[in-house]
JSON list of C-alpha atoms in Angstrom, two decimals:
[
{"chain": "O", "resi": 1, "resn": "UNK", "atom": "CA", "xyz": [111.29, 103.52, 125.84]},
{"chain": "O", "resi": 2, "resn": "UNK", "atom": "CA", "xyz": [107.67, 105.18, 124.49]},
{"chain": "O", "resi": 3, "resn": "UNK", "atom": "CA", "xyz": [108.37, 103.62, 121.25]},
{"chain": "O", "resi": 4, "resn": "UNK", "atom": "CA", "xyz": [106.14, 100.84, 121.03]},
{"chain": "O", "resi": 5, "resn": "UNK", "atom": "CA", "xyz": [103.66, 103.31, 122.05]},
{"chain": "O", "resi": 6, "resn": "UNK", "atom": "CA", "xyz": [103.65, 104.90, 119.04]},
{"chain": "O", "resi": 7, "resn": "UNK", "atom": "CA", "xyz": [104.60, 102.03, 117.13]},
{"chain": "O", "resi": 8, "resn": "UNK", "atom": "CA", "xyz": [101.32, 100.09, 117.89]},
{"chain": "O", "resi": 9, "resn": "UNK", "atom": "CA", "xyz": [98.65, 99.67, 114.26]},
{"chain": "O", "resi": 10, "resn": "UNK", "atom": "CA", "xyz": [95.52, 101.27, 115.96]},
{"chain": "O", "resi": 11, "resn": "UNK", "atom": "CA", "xyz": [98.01, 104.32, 116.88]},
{"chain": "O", "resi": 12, "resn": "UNK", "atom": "CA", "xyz": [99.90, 104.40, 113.54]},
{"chain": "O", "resi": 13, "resn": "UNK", "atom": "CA", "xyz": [96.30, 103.60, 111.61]},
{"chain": "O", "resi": 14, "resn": "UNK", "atom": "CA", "xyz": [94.59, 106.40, 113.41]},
{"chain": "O", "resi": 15, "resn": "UNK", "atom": "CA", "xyz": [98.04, 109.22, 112.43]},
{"chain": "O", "resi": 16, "resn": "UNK", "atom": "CA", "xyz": [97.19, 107.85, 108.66]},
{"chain": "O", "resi": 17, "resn": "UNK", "atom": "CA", "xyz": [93.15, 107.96, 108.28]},
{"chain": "O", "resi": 18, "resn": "UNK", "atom": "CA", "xyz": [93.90, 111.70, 110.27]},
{"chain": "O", "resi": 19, "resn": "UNK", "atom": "CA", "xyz": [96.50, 112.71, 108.08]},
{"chain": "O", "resi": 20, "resn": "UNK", "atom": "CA", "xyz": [94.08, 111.37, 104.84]},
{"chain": "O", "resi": 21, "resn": "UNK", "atom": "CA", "xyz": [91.44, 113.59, 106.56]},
{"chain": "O", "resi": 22, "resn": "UNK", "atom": "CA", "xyz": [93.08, 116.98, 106.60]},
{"chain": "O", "resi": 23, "resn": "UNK", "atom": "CA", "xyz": [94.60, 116.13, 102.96]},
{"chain": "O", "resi": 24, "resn": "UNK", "atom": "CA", "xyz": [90.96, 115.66, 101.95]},
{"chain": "O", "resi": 25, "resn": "UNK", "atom": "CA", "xyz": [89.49, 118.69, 103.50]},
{"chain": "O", "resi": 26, "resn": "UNK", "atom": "CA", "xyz": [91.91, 121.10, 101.93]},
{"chain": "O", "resi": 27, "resn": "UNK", "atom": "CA", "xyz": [90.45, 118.84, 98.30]},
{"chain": "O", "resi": 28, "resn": "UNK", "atom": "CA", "xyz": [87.25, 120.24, 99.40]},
{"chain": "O", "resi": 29, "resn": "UNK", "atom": "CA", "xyz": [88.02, 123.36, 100.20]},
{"chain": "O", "resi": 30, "resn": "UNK", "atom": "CA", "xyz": [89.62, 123.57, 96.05]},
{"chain": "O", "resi": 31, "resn": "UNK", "atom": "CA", "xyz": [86.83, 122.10, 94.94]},
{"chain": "O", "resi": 32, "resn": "UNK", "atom": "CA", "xyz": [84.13, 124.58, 96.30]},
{"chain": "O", "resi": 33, "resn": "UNK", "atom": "CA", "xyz": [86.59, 127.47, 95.44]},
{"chain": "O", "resi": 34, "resn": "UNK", "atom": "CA", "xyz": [86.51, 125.78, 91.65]},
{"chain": "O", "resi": 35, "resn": "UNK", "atom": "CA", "xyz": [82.89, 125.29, 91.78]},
{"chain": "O", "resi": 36, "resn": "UNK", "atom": "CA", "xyz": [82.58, 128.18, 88.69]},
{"chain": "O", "resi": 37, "resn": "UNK", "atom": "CA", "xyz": [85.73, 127.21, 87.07]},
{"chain": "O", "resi": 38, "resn": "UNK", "atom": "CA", "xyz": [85.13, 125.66, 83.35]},
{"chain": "O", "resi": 39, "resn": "UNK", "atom": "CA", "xyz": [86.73, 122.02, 82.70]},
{"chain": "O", "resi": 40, "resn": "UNK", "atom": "CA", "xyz": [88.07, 121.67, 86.79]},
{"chain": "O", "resi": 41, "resn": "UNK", "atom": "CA", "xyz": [87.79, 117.89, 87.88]},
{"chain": "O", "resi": 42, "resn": "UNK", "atom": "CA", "xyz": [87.02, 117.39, 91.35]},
{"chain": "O", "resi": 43, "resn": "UNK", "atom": "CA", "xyz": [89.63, 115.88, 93.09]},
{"chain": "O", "resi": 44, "resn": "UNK", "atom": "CA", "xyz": [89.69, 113.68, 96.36]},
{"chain": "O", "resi": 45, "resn": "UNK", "atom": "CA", "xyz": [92.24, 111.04, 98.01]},
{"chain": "O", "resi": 46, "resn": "UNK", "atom": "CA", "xyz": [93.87, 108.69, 95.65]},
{"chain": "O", "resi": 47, "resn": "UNK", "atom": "CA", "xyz": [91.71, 105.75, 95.96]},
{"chain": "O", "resi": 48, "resn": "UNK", "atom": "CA", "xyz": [94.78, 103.61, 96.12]},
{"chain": "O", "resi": 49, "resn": "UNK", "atom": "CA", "xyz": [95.36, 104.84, 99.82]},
{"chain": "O", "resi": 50, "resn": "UNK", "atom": "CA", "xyz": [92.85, 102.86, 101.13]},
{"chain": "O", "resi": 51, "resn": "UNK", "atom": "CA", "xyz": [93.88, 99.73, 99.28]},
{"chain": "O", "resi": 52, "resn": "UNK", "atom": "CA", "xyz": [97.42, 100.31, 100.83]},
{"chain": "O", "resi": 53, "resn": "UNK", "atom": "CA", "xyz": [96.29, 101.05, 103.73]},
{"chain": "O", "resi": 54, "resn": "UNK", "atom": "CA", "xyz": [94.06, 97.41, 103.47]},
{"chain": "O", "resi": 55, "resn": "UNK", "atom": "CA", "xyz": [97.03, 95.73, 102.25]},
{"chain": "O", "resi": 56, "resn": "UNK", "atom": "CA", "xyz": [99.53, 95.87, 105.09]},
{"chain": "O", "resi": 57, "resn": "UNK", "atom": "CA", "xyz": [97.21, 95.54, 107.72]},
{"chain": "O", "resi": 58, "resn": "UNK", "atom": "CA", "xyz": [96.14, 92.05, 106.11]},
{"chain": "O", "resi": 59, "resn": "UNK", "atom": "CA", "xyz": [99.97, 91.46, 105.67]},
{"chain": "O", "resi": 60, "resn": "UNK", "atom": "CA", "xyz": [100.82, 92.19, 110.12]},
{"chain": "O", "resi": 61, "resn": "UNK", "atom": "CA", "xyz": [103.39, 94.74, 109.24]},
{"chain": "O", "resi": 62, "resn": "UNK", "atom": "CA", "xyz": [101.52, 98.19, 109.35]},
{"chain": "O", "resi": 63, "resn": "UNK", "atom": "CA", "xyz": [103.32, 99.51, 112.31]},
{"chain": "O", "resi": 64, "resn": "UNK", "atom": "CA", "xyz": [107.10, 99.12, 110.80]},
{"chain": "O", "resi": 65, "resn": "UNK", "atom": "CA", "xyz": [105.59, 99.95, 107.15]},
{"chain": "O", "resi": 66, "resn": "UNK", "atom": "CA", "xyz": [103.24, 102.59, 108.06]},
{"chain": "O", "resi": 67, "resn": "UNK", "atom": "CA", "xyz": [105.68, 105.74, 106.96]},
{"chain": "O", "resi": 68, "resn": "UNK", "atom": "CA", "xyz": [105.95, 104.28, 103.53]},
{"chain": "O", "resi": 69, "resn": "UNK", "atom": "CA", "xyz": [102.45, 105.24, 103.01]},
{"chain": "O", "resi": 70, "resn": "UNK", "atom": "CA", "xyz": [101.51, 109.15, 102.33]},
{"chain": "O", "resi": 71, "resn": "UNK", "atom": "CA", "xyz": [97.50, 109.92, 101.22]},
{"chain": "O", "resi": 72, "resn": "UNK", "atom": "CA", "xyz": [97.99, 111.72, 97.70]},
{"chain": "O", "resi": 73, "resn": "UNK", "atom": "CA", "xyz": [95.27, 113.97, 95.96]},
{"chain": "O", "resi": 74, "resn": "UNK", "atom": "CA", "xyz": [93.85, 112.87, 92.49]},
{"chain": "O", "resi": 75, "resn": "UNK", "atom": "CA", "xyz": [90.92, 113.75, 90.23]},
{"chain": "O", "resi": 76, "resn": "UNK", "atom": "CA", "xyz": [87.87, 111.68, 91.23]},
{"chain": "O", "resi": 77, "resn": "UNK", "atom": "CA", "xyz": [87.45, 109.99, 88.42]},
{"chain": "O", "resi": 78, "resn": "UNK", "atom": "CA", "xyz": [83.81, 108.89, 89.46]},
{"chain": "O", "resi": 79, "resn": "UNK", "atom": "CA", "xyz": [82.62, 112.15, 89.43]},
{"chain": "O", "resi": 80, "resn": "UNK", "atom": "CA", "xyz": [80.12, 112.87, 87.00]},
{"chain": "O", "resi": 81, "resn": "UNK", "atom": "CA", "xyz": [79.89, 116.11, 84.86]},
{"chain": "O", "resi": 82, "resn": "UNK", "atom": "CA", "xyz": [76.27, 117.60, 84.82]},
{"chain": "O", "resi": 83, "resn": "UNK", "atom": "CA", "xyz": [77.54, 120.69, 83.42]},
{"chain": "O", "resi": 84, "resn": "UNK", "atom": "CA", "xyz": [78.11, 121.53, 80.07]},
{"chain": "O", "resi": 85, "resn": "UNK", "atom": "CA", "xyz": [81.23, 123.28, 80.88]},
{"chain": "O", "resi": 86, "resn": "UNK", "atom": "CA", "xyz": [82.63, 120.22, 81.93]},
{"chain": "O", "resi": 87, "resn": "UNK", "atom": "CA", "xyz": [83.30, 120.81, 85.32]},
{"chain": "O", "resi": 88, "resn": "UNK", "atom": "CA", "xyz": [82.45, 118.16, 87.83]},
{"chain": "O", "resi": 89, "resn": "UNK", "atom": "CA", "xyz": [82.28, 119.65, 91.09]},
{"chain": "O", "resi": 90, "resn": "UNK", "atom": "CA", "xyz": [78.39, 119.53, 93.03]},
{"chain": "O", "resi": 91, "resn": "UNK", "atom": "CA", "xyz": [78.16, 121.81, 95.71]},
{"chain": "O", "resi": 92, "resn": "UNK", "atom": "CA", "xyz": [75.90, 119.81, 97.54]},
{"chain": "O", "resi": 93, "resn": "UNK", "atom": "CA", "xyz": [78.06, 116.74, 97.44]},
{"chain": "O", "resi": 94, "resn": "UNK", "atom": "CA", "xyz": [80.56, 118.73, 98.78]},
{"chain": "O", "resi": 95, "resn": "UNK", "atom": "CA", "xyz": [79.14, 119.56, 101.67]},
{"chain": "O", "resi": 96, "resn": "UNK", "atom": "CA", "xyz": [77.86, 116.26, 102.66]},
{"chain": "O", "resi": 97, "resn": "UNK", "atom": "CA", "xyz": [81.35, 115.16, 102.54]},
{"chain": "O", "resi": 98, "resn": "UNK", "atom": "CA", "xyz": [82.80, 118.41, 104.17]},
{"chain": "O", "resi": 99, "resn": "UNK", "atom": "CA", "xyz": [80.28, 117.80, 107.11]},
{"chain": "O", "resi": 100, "resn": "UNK", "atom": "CA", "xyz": [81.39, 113.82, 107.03]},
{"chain": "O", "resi": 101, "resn": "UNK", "atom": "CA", "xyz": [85.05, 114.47, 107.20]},
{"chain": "O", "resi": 102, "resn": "UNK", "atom": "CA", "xyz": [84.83, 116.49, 110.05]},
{"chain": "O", "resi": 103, "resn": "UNK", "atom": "CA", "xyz": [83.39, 114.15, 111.94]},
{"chain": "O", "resi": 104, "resn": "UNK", "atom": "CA", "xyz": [85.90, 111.48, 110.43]},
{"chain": "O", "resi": 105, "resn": "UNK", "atom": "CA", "xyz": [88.48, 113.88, 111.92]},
{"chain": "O", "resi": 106, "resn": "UNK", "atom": "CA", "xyz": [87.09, 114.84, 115.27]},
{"chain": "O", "resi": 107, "resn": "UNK", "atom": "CA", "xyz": [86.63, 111.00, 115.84]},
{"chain": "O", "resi": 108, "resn": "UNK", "atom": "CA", "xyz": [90.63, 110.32, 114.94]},
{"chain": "O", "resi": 109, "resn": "UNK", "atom": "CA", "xyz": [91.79, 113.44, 116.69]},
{"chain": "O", "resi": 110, "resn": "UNK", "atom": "CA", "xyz": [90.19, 111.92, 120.17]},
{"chain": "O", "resi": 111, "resn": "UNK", "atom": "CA", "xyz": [91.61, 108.25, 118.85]},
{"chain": "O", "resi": 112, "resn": "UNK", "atom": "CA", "xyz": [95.59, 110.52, 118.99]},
{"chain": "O", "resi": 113, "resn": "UNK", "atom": "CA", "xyz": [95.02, 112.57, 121.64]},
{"chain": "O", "resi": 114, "resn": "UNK", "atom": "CA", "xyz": [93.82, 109.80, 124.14]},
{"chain": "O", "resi": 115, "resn": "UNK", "atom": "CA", "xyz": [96.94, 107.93, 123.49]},
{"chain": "O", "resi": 116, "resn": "UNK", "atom": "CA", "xyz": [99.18, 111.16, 124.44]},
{"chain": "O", "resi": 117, "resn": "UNK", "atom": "CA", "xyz": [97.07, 111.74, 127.29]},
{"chain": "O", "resi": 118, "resn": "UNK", "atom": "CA", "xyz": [97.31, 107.71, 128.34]},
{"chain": "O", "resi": 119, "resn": "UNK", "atom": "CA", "xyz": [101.02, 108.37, 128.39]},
{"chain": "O", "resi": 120, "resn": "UNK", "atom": "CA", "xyz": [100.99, 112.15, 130.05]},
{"chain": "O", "resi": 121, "resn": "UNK", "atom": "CA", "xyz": [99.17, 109.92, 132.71]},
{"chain": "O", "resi": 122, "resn": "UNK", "atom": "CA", "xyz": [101.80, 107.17, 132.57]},
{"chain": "O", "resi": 123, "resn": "UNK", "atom": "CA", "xyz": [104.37, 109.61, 133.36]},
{"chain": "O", "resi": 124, "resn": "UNK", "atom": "CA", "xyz": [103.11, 112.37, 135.44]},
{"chain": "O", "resi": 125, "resn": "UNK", "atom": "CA", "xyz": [100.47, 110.08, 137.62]},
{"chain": "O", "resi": 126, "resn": "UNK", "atom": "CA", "xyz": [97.89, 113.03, 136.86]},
{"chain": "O", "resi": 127, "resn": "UNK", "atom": "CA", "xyz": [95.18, 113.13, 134.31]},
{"chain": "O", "resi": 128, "resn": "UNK", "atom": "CA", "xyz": [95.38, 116.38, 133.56]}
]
């Protein structure tokens, strides 16, 4: 009976872009840990996620397809290397995007948790 709930594209779009943020925090978090490593690449989300995730919500069938689609990890392959060692990874950068992600994150966590607490409410007849 809650199904449709949680089958809706602005529920099932917000689960995605959250589970694409935590997948991309834990890239940051390798990348500043292989900030001194010779020849490491930094790596981010697959930039193909966002082109699938553009794709069948053009196409009206996100909600039903929306499983099919899983945020992957990949070497950013528009990162430049400044470093003669060959590694690509810029602190700064990464903090920028740490900082932006969070916020990325906080935002979809409230987007999820005020549809759970819409249907707590639904059922129980109390807000909290």
């Amino acid at each position: 009976m809650i199904d449709p709930i949680f089958q809706t594209d602005n529920y099932q779009l917000a689960r995605k872009l959250l589970d694409a943020a935590v997948l991309r925090h834990e890239a940051i978090a390798t990348n500043v840990a292989n900030a001194e490593t010779p020849g490491f690449r930094r790596l981010d989300l697959a930039p193909d996620f966002a082109t699938q995730l553009k794709s069948r919500l053009a196409a009206g069938d996100f909600a039903q397809t929306a499983e099919s689609i899983r945020p992957q990890l990949a070497e950013d392959q528009t990162a430049r290397t400044i470093r003669p060692d060959g590694n690509s990874v810029e602190i700064e950068r990464e903090l920028l995007v740490m900082n932006r992600n969070a916020v990325e994150h906080e935002f979809l966590s409230e987007i999820v948790s005020g549809n759970l607490k819409q249907l707590k409410l639904a059922i129980t007849g109390r807000a909290m």
